[in-house]
Coordinates of C-alpha atoms in Angstrom, one line a residue:
Chain A
M48 CA -53.7 133.1 6.5
N49 CA -51.5 135.1 8.9
T50 CA -52.5 138.7 8.6
I51 CA -50.9 141.3 10.8
K52 CA -53.5 142.9 13.1
S53 CA -53.9 146.5 11.9
E54 CA -54.3 149.4 14.2
A55 CA -57.9 150.2 15.3
V56 CA -59.5 153.2 13.6
F57 CA -62.7 154.8 14.8
F58 CA -65.7 156.8 13.5
A59 CA -65.9 159.4 16.2
E60 CA -69.0 161.3 15.2
G61 CA -70.8 162.8 12.2
E62 CA -72.9 165.7 11.1
C63 CA -75.1 166.5 8.1
I64 CA -77.3 168.9 6.5
T65 CA -80.3 167.8 4.4
P66 CA -83.7 169.3 3.4
L67 CA -84.9 167.5 6.5
G68 CA -82.7 169.4 9.0
W69 CA -79.7 171.7 9.4
T70 CA -78.1 169.4 12.0
L71 CA -77.8 165.6 12.5
Q72 CA -80.0 165.9 15.6
K73 CA -82.8 167.7 13.7
N74 CA -82.6 165.0 11.0
I75 CA -83.0 162.3 13.6
E76 CA -85.9 164.0 15.3
N77 CA -87.7 164.6 12.0
L78 CA -87.2 161.0 10.9
K79 CA -88.8 159.9 14.2
A80 CA -91.6 162.3 13.6
D81 CA -92.2 160.7 10.2
K82 CA -91.2 163.7 8.2
S83 CA -89.4 163.5 4.8
A84 CA -86.9 165.5 2.9
I85 CA -88.7 164.6 -0.3
T86 CA -91.4 166.9 -1.5
E87 CA -93.1 167.8 -4.8
V88 CA -90.8 170.3 -6.5
K89 CA -92.0 172.8 -9.0
D90 CA -88.9 174.4 -10.4
K91 CA -88.5 175.1 -14.1
N92 CA -84.7 175.3 -13.6
F93 CA -84.8 171.5 -13.1
A94 CA -87.7 170.3 -15.2
E95 CA -90.8 171.6 -17.0
N96 CA -93.2 169.4 -14.9
P97 CA -93.4 169.0 -11.1
F98 CA -91.4 166.1 -9.7
Y99 CA -90.5 164.6 -6.4
G100 CA -87.0 165.4 -5.0
A101 CA -85.2 166.3 -1.9
V102 CA -84.1 169.9 -2.5
L103 CA -82.5 172.3 0.0
N104 CA -84.0 175.7 0.6
K105 CA -81.2 177.9 -0.8
E106 CA -82.4 181.1 0.9
K107 CA -82.2 179.5 4.3
L108 CA -78.8 178.0 3.4
N109 CA -77.5 181.4 2.6
Q110 CA -78.9 182.8 5.8
K111 CA -77.4 180.0 7.9
F112 CA -74.1 180.4 6.2
E113 CA -73.9 184.1 6.9
N114 CA -73.7 183.3 10.6
L115 CA -70.4 181.5 10.0
A116 CA -67.1 183.5 10.1
Y117 CA -66.1 183.0 6.4
Q118 CA -65.2 186.0 4.3
E119 CA -64.6 184.5 0.8
E120 CA -67.2 183.7 -1.8
F121 CA -68.4 180.1 -1.8
S122 CA -70.7 178.1 -4.1
T123 CA -73.9 176.5 -2.9
L124 CA -72.2 173.1 -2.5
E125 CA -69.3 174.6 -0.7
K126 CA -71.6 176.4 1.7
M127 CA -73.4 173.1 2.4
I128 CA -70.1 171.4 3.1
L129 CA -68.8 174.2 5.4
L130 CA -72.1 174.5 7.3
A131 CA -72.2 170.7 7.9
S132 CA -68.5 170.8 9.0
E133 CA -68.8 173.6 11.5
N134 CA -69.4 171.6 14.6
I135 CA -66.8 169.0 13.9
K136 CA -64.3 171.7 12.9
N137 CA -64.7 173.4 16.2
T138 CA -64.9 170.2 18.4
Y139 CA -61.7 168.7 16.9
E140 CA -59.8 172.0 16.2
N141 CA -56.5 170.6 17.7
A142 CA -56.7 167.3 15.9
L143 CA -57.1 169.1 12.6
K144 CA -53.6 170.4 13.0
D145 CA -52.1 166.9 13.7
K146 CA -51.5 164.8 10.6
C147 CA -55.1 165.2 9.6
G148 CA -56.3 164.3 6.1
L149 CA -59.3 165.5 4.2
I150 CA -61.3 163.3 1.8
I151 CA -64.1 164.8 -0.2
S152 CA -66.5 162.3 -1.7
S153 CA -68.5 163.7 -4.6
T154 CA -69.7 162.5 -7.9
K155 CA -70.2 165.8 -9.6
G156 CA -69.0 168.6 -7.2
N157 CA -69.9 172.1 -8.5
I158 CA -71.5 170.6 -11.6
T159 CA -73.8 173.6 -12.1
A160 CA -70.7 175.6 -13.0
L161 CA -70.9 174.0 -16.4
E162 CA -74.3 175.6 -17.0
N163 CA -72.6 178.9 -16.5
E164 CA -69.6 177.8 -18.5
D165 CA -67.3 178.3 -15.5
I166 CA -64.9 175.5 -16.2
S167 CA -62.5 176.3 -13.3
A168 CA -65.2 175.9 -10.7
Y169 CA -66.0 172.5 -12.3
F170 CA -62.7 170.9 -11.2
L171 CA -63.2 168.8 -8.1
S172 CA -59.6 169.6 -7.0
N173 CA -60.4 173.3 -6.9
L174 CA -63.4 172.6 -4.7
A175 CA -61.2 170.4 -2.4
Q176 CA -58.5 173.1 -2.1
K177 CA -61.1 175.7 -1.1
I178 CA -62.6 173.4 1.5
G179 CA -59.2 172.4 2.8
K180 CA -58.1 176.0 3.2
A181 CA -61.4 177.0 4.9
L182 CA -61.1 174.1 7.4
K183 CA -57.4 174.9 7.9
I184 CA -56.3 171.4 7.0
K185 CA -52.7 171.5 5.8
S186 CA -52.4 168.1 4.0
Q187 CA -53.3 167.9 0.3
P188 CA -57.0 167.1 0.0
I189 CA -58.1 163.8 -1.6
V190 CA -61.2 163.7 -3.8
L191 CA -62.9 160.4 -4.2
S192 CA -65.2 160.1 -7.1
N193 CA -66.5 156.6 -7.3
A194 CA -70.2 157.0 -8.2
C195 CA -72.8 156.1 -5.6
V196 CA -70.4 154.2 -3.3
S197 CA -68.1 157.2 -2.8
G198 CA -69.6 158.3 0.5
I199 CA -69.1 155.0 2.3
M200 CA -65.9 154.2 0.4
A201 CA -64.5 157.4 1.8
I202 CA -64.7 156.0 5.3
S203 CA -62.9 152.9 4.2
V204 CA -60.2 155.0 2.4
A205 CA -59.7 157.1 5.6
K206 CA -59.3 154.0 7.7
R207 CA -56.7 152.5 5.3
L208 CA -54.7 155.7 5.0
I209 CA -54.6 156.0 8.8
Q210 CA -53.5 152.4 9.1
S211 CA -50.7 153.1 6.7
G212 CA -49.3 155.5 9.2
A213 CA -49.4 158.5 6.9
Y214 CA -52.3 160.2 8.9
N215 CA -53.6 160.3 12.4
H216 CA -57.1 161.6 11.6
F217 CA -59.4 162.4 8.7
I218 CA -62.2 164.7 8.0
V219 CA -64.4 162.8 5.6
I220 CA -67.0 164.8 3.6
G221 CA -69.7 163.6 1.3
A222 CA -71.6 166.1 -0.8
D223 CA -73.6 166.4 -4.0
L224 CA -76.1 168.8 -5.4
F225 CA -79.5 168.2 -6.9
S226 CA -78.7 169.2 -10.5
K227 CA -80.4 169.3 -13.8
F228 CA -77.3 167.6 -15.1
V229 CA -78.0 164.4 -13.1
F230 CA -81.8 164.7 -13.0
S231 CA -82.1 164.9 -16.8
G232 CA -79.7 162.0 -17.2
F233 CA -81.7 159.7 -15.0
Q234 CA -84.9 161.0 -16.7
S235 CA -83.4 159.9 -20.0
F236 CA -82.9 156.5 -18.4
Q237 CA -86.5 156.5 -17.3
A238 CA -85.2 155.8 -13.8
I239 CA -87.0 158.6 -11.9
S240 CA -89.8 157.5 -9.7
K241 CA -93.2 159.1 -10.2
K242 CA -93.7 159.2 -6.4
P243 CA -91.2 159.4 -3.5
C244 CA -89.1 156.3 -4.1
K245 CA -90.1 153.0 -2.4
P246 CA -87.1 150.8 -1.9
Y247 CA -87.8 147.0 -1.8
D248 CA -91.6 147.7 -2.4
K249 CA -93.6 145.8 -4.9
S250 CA -94.6 149.0 -6.7
R251 CA -91.2 150.6 -6.7
D252 CA -90.5 152.3 -10.0
G253 CA -87.2 154.1 -9.7
I254 CA -85.1 156.6 -7.8
T255 CA -85.8 160.0 -6.2
L256 CA -82.9 162.3 -6.3
G257 CA -81.7 164.5 -3.4
E258 CA -79.0 166.7 -2.2
A259 CA -77.0 166.8 1.1
A260 CA -73.7 167.2 2.8
A261 CA -72.4 164.9 5.5
V262 CA -69.2 165.0 7.5
A263 CA -67.4 162.5 9.8
F264 CA -64.4 162.6 12.0
I265 CA -62.3 159.5 11.7
T266 CA -59.4 158.9 14.1
K267 CA -57.0 156.3 15.6
D268 CA -56.9 158.2 19.0
K269 CA -59.8 157.0 21.2
E270 CA -58.8 159.6 23.8
K271 CA -59.6 162.4 21.4
I272 CA -63.2 161.3 20.8
K273 CA -65.7 163.6 22.4
N274 CA -68.8 161.4 22.0
K275 CA -69.5 158.8 24.6
T276 CA -70.4 156.3 21.9
Y277 CA -68.2 155.8 18.9
F278 CA -67.6 153.0 16.3
E279 CA -64.6 151.0 15.3
I280 CA -64.3 150.4 11.5
I281 CA -63.6 146.6 11.7
G282 CA -63.8 145.5 8.1
D283 CA -64.2 147.1 4.7
S284 CA -64.0 146.1 1.0
S285 CA -65.0 147.4 -2.4
I286 CA -65.2 144.8 -5.1
N287 CA -66.2 145.6 -8.7
D288 CA -68.9 143.4 -10.4
A289 CA -67.0 143.3 -13.7
N290 CA -70.4 142.9 -15.3
H291 CA -72.0 146.1 -16.7
I292 CA -71.3 149.8 -16.4
S293 CA -74.8 150.9 -15.6
G294 CA -76.6 147.8 -14.4
P295 CA -75.9 145.7 -11.3
S296 CA -74.8 142.1 -11.4
R297 CA -77.9 139.8 -11.3
T298 CA -76.1 137.6 -8.8
G299 CA -74.9 140.5 -6.6
E300 CA -71.3 139.1 -7.0
G301 CA -69.4 142.2 -6.3
L302 CA -71.5 143.2 -3.3
F303 CA -71.4 139.6 -1.9
Q304 CA -67.7 139.5 -2.2
S305 CA -67.3 142.9 -0.6
I306 CA -69.4 141.8 2.4
E307 CA -67.5 138.5 2.7
N308 CA -64.2 140.3 2.7
A309 CA -65.3 142.8 5.3
K310 CA -66.6 139.9 7.5
K311 CA -63.3 138.1 7.1
E312 CA -61.3 141.1 8.1
A313 CA -63.5 141.8 11.1
D314 CA -63.3 138.1 11.9
I315 CA -67.1 137.8 12.5
S316 CA -69.8 135.5 11.3
A317 CA -73.0 136.8 9.6
E318 CA -74.8 136.0 12.9
K319 CA -73.1 138.9 14.6
V320 CA -74.5 141.6 12.3
A321 CA -77.3 143.5 14.1
C322 CA -78.7 145.2 11.0
I323 CA -77.9 146.4 7.5
S324 CA -78.1 150.0 6.4
S325 CA -78.4 149.2 2.7
H326 CA -78.2 151.2 -0.6
G327 CA -81.9 150.5 -1.6
T328 CA -82.3 152.9 -4.5
A329 CA -85.8 151.6 -5.4
T330 CA -84.8 150.6 -9.0
L331 CA -86.0 147.1 -9.9
Y332 CA -82.6 145.8 -10.5
N333 CA -80.6 147.3 -7.6
D334 CA -82.9 146.2 -4.9
E335 CA -83.2 142.7 -6.3
M336 CA -79.4 142.5 -6.6
E337 CA -79.0 143.4 -3.0
A338 CA -81.5 140.7 -2.0
Q339 CA -79.3 138.2 -3.8
A340 CA -76.1 139.4 -2.2
F341 CA -77.5 139.6 1.3
T342 CA -79.0 136.1 1.0
R343 CA -75.8 134.7 -0.3
A344 CA -73.9 136.3 2.6
K345 CA -76.4 134.6 5.0
L346 CA -77.9 137.9 6.1
Q347 CA -81.4 137.3 4.9
E348 CA -82.9 137.3 8.4
K349 CA -81.1 140.6 9.5
P350 CA -83.2 143.8 9.5
V351 CA -82.4 145.8 6.4
F352 CA -83.4 149.4 5.8
S353 CA -82.8 152.0 3.1
L354 CA -83.0 155.7 4.0
K355 CA -83.6 156.8 0.4
G356 CA -87.3 156.9 1.0
R357 CA -86.7 160.0 3.2
F358 CA -83.6 161.6 1.7
G359 CA -83.7 160.5 -1.9
H360 CA -80.5 159.4 -3.5
T361 CA -77.9 162.0 -2.6
L362 CA -75.2 160.4 -4.8
G363 CA -71.7 161.0 -3.5
A364 CA -73.1 162.1 -0.1
A365 CA -75.4 159.1 0.2
G366 CA -73.1 156.5 1.7
L367 CA -71.7 158.9 4.3
L368 CA -75.1 160.5 5.1
E369 CA -76.7 157.1 5.6
T370 CA -73.8 156.0 7.8
V371 CA -74.0 159.1 10.0
I372 CA -77.8 158.7 10.4
T373 CA -77.5 154.9 11.0
L374 CA -74.8 155.2 13.6
K375 CA -76.7 157.9 15.4
F376 CA -79.7 155.6 15.6
A377 CA -77.4 152.8 16.7
E378 CA -76.2 155.0 19.6
E379 CA -79.8 154.8 20.8
N380 CA -80.1 151.1 19.9
L381 CA -82.7 151.9 17.3
I382 CA -83.2 150.3 13.9
P383 CA -85.3 152.6 11.7
P384 CA -87.9 151.4 9.2
S385 CA -87.1 151.1 5.5
F386 CA -89.2 154.2 4.7
N387 CA -92.0 153.9 2.1
Y388 CA -91.8 150.1 2.1
E389 CA -95.3 148.5 2.2
K390 CA -95.6 145.3 0.2
H391 CA -92.6 143.0 -0.3
G392 CA -91.3 143.3 -3.9
L393 CA -88.3 141.0 -4.0
T394 CA -88.0 137.4 -5.3
L395 CA -86.3 136.5 -2.0
P396 CA -87.7 136.8 1.6
L397 CA -85.5 139.6 3.0
N398 CA -86.2 141.0 6.5
I399 CA -87.1 144.6 5.5
S400 CA -87.5 146.7 8.6
S401 CA -91.0 148.0 8.8
T402 CA -91.0 150.1 11.9
F403 CA -88.7 151.7 14.5
Q404 CA -87.4 148.8 16.6
E405 CA -85.3 148.7 19.7
K406 CA -82.4 146.3 19.6
E407 CA -79.1 146.0 21.4
M408 CA -76.6 147.1 18.7
D409 CA -73.1 145.9 18.4
I410 CA -72.1 145.4 14.8
I411 CA -73.7 147.3 11.9
L412 CA -73.2 146.7 8.2
K413 CA -73.3 149.6 5.7
T414 CA -73.4 148.8 2.0
A415 CA -73.6 150.7 -1.3
S416 CA -73.5 149.9 -5.0
G417 CA -73.3 152.1 -8.0
F418 CA -72.6 152.7 -11.7
G419 CA -69.3 151.3 -13.0
G420 CA -70.1 148.1 -11.2
S421 CA -68.9 149.5 -7.9
N422 CA -69.8 148.1 -4.5
T423 CA -68.6 148.8 -0.9
A424 CA -69.3 147.1 2.4
V425 CA -68.1 148.5 5.8
L426 CA -68.6 146.9 9.2
F427 CA -68.8 149.1 12.3
K428 CA -68.5 148.0 15.9
K429 CA -70.0 150.0 18.8
H430 CA -67.8 151.2 21.7
H431 CA -68.5 153.2 24.8
S432 CA -66.0 155.4 26.6
Chain B
M3 CA -41.0 140.5 -0.4
K4 CA -41.1 144.1 -1.5
S5 CA -43.7 145.3 -3.9
E6 CA -42.1 147.0 -7.0
I7 CA -43.2 148.3 -10.4
T8 CA -42.9 145.3 -12.7
H9 CA -44.3 147.0 -15.9
Y10 CA -45.8 150.2 -17.0
C11 CA -47.5 151.7 -20.1
Q12 CA -47.7 155.4 -21.0
I13 CA -49.8 157.1 -23.6
K14 CA -48.7 160.7 -24.2
N15 CA -47.9 163.0 -27.1
G16 CA -49.0 160.5 -29.8
K17 CA -46.8 157.7 -28.3
V18 CA -47.6 154.4 -26.7
I19 CA -44.7 153.2 -24.6
F20 CA -44.5 149.8 -22.7
D21 CA -41.5 149.4 -20.4
E22 CA -39.2 151.9 -22.2
N23 CA -40.2 150.4 -25.6
L24 CA -41.9 152.7 -28.1
L25 CA -44.7 150.4 -29.4
Y26 CA -46.6 153.0 -31.5
E27 CA -46.3 156.5 -32.7
D28 CA -48.7 158.7 -34.5
K29 CA -48.5 162.4 -35.4
E30 CA -52.3 162.8 -35.3
V31 CA -53.1 165.6 -32.8
D32 CA -56.8 164.9 -32.6
F33 CA -57.3 162.5 -29.7
Q34 CA -60.3 160.8 -31.1
K35 CA -58.5 160.0 -34.4
F36 CA -55.3 159.1 -32.6
I37 CA -57.0 156.6 -30.3
K38 CA -58.9 155.1 -33.2
N39 CA -55.7 154.6 -35.1
A40 CA -54.1 153.0 -32.0
Y41 CA -57.1 150.8 -31.5
Q42 CA -56.6 149.5 -35.1
F43 CA -52.9 149.1 -34.7
F44 CA -53.1 147.1 -31.5
E45 CA -56.0 145.1 -32.9
L46 CA -58.1 145.5 -29.7
D47 CA -61.1 143.9 -31.3
Y48 CA -63.5 145.2 -28.6
R49 CA -66.5 146.7 -30.3
K50 CA -67.7 148.4 -27.1
F51 CA -64.7 150.7 -27.4
Y52 CA -66.4 152.9 -29.9
K53 CA -69.2 153.7 -27.5
M54 CA -66.9 154.9 -24.7
D55 CA -66.1 158.4 -23.7
P56 CA -62.5 159.7 -24.1
L57 CA -61.5 158.9 -20.5
C58 CA -62.6 155.3 -20.8
K59 CA -61.0 154.9 -24.2
L60 CA -57.7 156.2 -22.8
A61 CA -57.9 154.0 -19.7
V62 CA -58.9 150.9 -21.6
M63 CA -56.3 151.4 -24.3
N64 CA -53.5 151.8 -21.8
S65 CA -54.5 148.9 -19.6
S66 CA -55.1 146.6 -22.6
V67 CA -51.6 147.3 -24.1
L68 CA -50.0 146.8 -20.6
I69 CA -51.9 143.5 -19.9
A70 CA -51.4 142.2 -23.5
N71 CA -47.6 142.6 -23.1
L72 CA -47.3 140.7 -19.8
T73 CA -45.5 137.4 -19.9
E74 CA -47.5 136.0 -17.1
K75 CA -51.3 136.1 -16.6
L76 CA -52.5 139.1 -14.6
D77 CA -53.3 138.1 -11.0
P78 CA -57.2 138.0 -10.6
K79 CA -56.7 139.9 -7.3
T80 CA -55.2 142.9 -9.0
A81 CA -56.7 146.1 -7.6
L82 CA -57.3 149.2 -9.8
L83 CA -56.3 152.6 -8.6
L84 CA -56.8 155.5 -11.0
T85 CA -56.4 159.2 -10.5
N86 CA -56.6 162.3 -12.7
K87 CA -57.4 166.0 -12.6
S88 CA -60.2 166.6 -15.0
A89 CA -62.5 163.7 -14.1
C90 CA -64.6 163.0 -17.3
V91 CA -64.8 166.6 -18.4
D92 CA -65.2 165.9 -22.1
I93 CA -68.3 163.8 -21.8
D94 CA -69.7 166.1 -19.0
L95 CA -69.4 169.0 -21.5
K96 CA -71.2 167.0 -24.2
H97 CA -74.0 165.9 -21.8
Q98 CA -74.4 169.5 -20.6
K99 CA -74.6 170.6 -24.3
S100 CA -77.3 168.0 -24.9
I101 CA -79.3 169.3 -21.9
T102 CA -79.0 172.9 -23.1
E103 CA -80.2 171.8 -26.5
G104 CA -83.2 170.1 -25.0
F105 CA -82.6 166.4 -24.6
A106 CA -80.1 164.2 -22.6
R107 CA -78.7 161.1 -24.2
P108 CA -78.6 158.0 -21.9
A109 CA -75.6 156.7 -23.9
D110 CA -73.6 159.8 -22.9
F111 CA -75.0 160.1 -19.3
V112 CA -73.7 156.7 -18.3
Y113 CA -70.2 157.9 -18.9
T114 CA -70.5 161.0 -16.8
L115 CA -68.6 159.4 -13.8
P116 CA -64.9 159.0 -13.9
N117 CA -65.0 155.6 -12.2
I118 CA -66.8 154.1 -15.2
S119 CA -63.3 153.7 -16.6
L120 CA -62.6 151.3 -13.7
G121 CA -65.8 149.4 -14.7
E122 CA -64.7 149.1 -18.3
I123 CA -61.3 147.8 -17.4
S124 CA -62.8 145.4 -14.9
I125 CA -65.3 144.1 -17.5
K126 CA -62.8 143.7 -20.2
N127 CA -60.3 141.8 -18.0
K128 CA -62.9 140.1 -15.8
L129 CA -61.3 141.7 -12.7
R130 CA -63.5 141.4 -9.6
S131 CA -61.2 143.4 -7.4
E132 CA -60.7 146.5 -5.3
N133 CA -61.4 149.6 -7.4
S134 CA -61.2 153.3 -6.7
F135 CA -60.9 156.6 -8.6
F136 CA -59.4 159.7 -7.0
I137 CA -58.9 163.2 -8.2
F138 CA -56.0 165.5 -7.5
E139 CA -54.8 168.8 -8.8
T140 CA -51.6 167.2 -10.2
F141 CA -50.0 163.7 -10.4
N142 CA -49.6 162.6 -6.8
P143 CA -47.0 159.8 -6.5
E144 CA -47.0 159.9 -2.6
F145 CA -50.7 159.0 -2.6
L146 CA -50.4 156.3 -5.2
I147 CA -47.5 154.7 -3.4
T148 CA -49.2 154.8 0.1
Y149 CA -52.5 153.4 -1.1
T150 CA -50.9 150.8 -3.3
Q151 CA -48.7 149.5 -0.5
Q152 CA -51.6 149.5 1.9
L153 CA -53.8 147.4 -0.4
I154 CA -51.0 144.8 -0.8
Q155 CA -49.9 144.8 2.8
T156 CA -53.4 144.3 4.1
K157 CA -53.9 141.5 1.5
K158 CA -56.9 143.3 0.0
A159 CA -55.0 142.8 -3.3
N160 CA -52.1 140.8 -4.5
A161 CA -51.1 143.4 -7.1
V162 CA -52.2 146.9 -8.0
L163 CA -52.6 148.5 -11.5
A164 CA -52.3 152.1 -10.5
G165 CA -51.7 155.4 -12.2
W166 CA -52.8 158.7 -13.8
V167 CA -55.3 158.9 -16.6
E168 CA -55.8 162.5 -17.6
I169 CA -57.6 163.8 -20.6
A170 CA -59.2 167.1 -21.5
E171 CA -60.0 167.4 -25.3
N172 CA -56.7 166.8 -27.1
D173 CA -54.5 167.1 -24.0
Y174 CA -53.8 163.6 -22.6
N175 CA -51.4 161.7 -20.5
A176 CA -52.0 158.2 -19.2
L177 CA -49.4 156.3 -17.1
L178 CA -50.4 153.0 -15.6
F179 CA -48.0 150.9 -13.7
L180 CA -48.3 147.4 -12.3
V181 CA -47.1 146.8 -8.8
E182 CA -46.4 143.2 -7.7
K183 CA -44.5 141.4 -5.1
K184 CA -41.6 140.9 -7.5
K185 CA -38.4 142.6 -8.5
G186 CA -38.7 145.6 -10.7
I187 CA -38.4 149.4 -10.5
A188 CA -38.5 150.5 -6.8
L189 CA -41.9 152.0 -5.9
K190 CA -40.5 155.5 -5.1
K191 CA -41.6 159.0 -5.7
E192 CA -38.6 160.0 -7.9
N193 CA -39.1 156.9 -10.1
L194 CA -42.8 157.7 -10.7
L195 CA -41.9 161.4 -11.4
N196 CA -39.4 160.2 -14.0
L197 CA -42.0 158.0 -15.7
I198 CA -44.9 160.6 -15.9

């Protein structure tokens, strides 16, 4: 097959805010210090009984937001997004004026607006317009709403649109709230874990929900990148299972094909992959499906970790948040443990990372899978300036 | 070979149109009744249809009519690229109402994501292909053209079934078009604006 070699596109750097920290650096420090964003929450606005979740302190959010120079009114989610974007907005101020696109990845956006019967705030396009204006990005914002793969798929979409020649750079944002809307839905599914979720563990019993905002700057101009370490997006694919709208394929077909396509585009063998930052929701079926797909893709010996044991499932933010965290660890040649994993709970012998380990990192695989049969795999390659 | 629009299907104002041909017309203004009548007319024979939320019903109906009228088999490497404004607002409002009344229904909750419509089309047509759902303020032909061309040029797909699937209560407009490496209508902004 003679494919034209596409232009290289890079993940320059990322930022995030989560209940574990108001900056990426703080999140990394707190993960190393074995702290978690997941706590026992007693809040009748969400549920009658206490539950485990990763919920941001809204008072602190408002305080932090007041330090920014914005005058207009913003919702909680918009404040999270703008606070997370502040550093990147300032660092890449000039690039933002130069054929820069904006992708917002969110499953439910300002969903709490429905509780207040505020239908105009519900529309994701309104949220996107507001953020685009605040960040002074002139191009029409793009909202990606593709369930739990949205966050990582957004990086893939940015890469493709840059390669099309229509854009030079992208600000990619992933954000979702902890909402009663989603929590009660998963409760009705009996899919909420009684304890902080335990991906890949024998006793795993479901997901823990969280909220976060993550941001990344994606560009084709190496020279514009301020970080010494950055990552080339070398392969990406999103293949549907065509199997079930709310359950993963038992054979992991869509995820397997996504990984294979990404490997083919990157022109690498499985052997080259240093580690996998997986989806790992801690539902019985998802984790088992991933084990099938990774094994079929000959990645069964590669260290795998899920970050959901610390951040919970942050839905449309998850894929991006997990990428930003993973690549920051990769800068330091660190593979984190798959948090809360104790006893192997899969029918296949996957190499679940059990501790922080140092390893020379070159190529990293990020995957996600979600409702609607969606799957995404993206391969990153480390570069130094 | 250039990629062009080989076929399209539109469902709007009680009409179902395939490639300029009016296949079905119904004066019924209530969307749920209209789509049920259309389901019977086109003999979809897909029982899962009744469980779906309005967005999925509209997307599945449109794609089914389009695919059923193709003279050649749909390429298994046909990507799906859907866009709209209102996400899945009808089922979201229904789910919100259930929560306010005290209990959420799992059968509704599973449909509270717009990309479920991609899953339903994929399942019905056994399409294991590139899938994505985007939201814009209004129909965005430039984006659809750029992303479609990129999918085909990079060989991530051989063909793309793309379009706009918008529904909020009884206000609906669905235009899906098939882009293939064949002669057809040029994949241009003005052509798409004429179709919508």
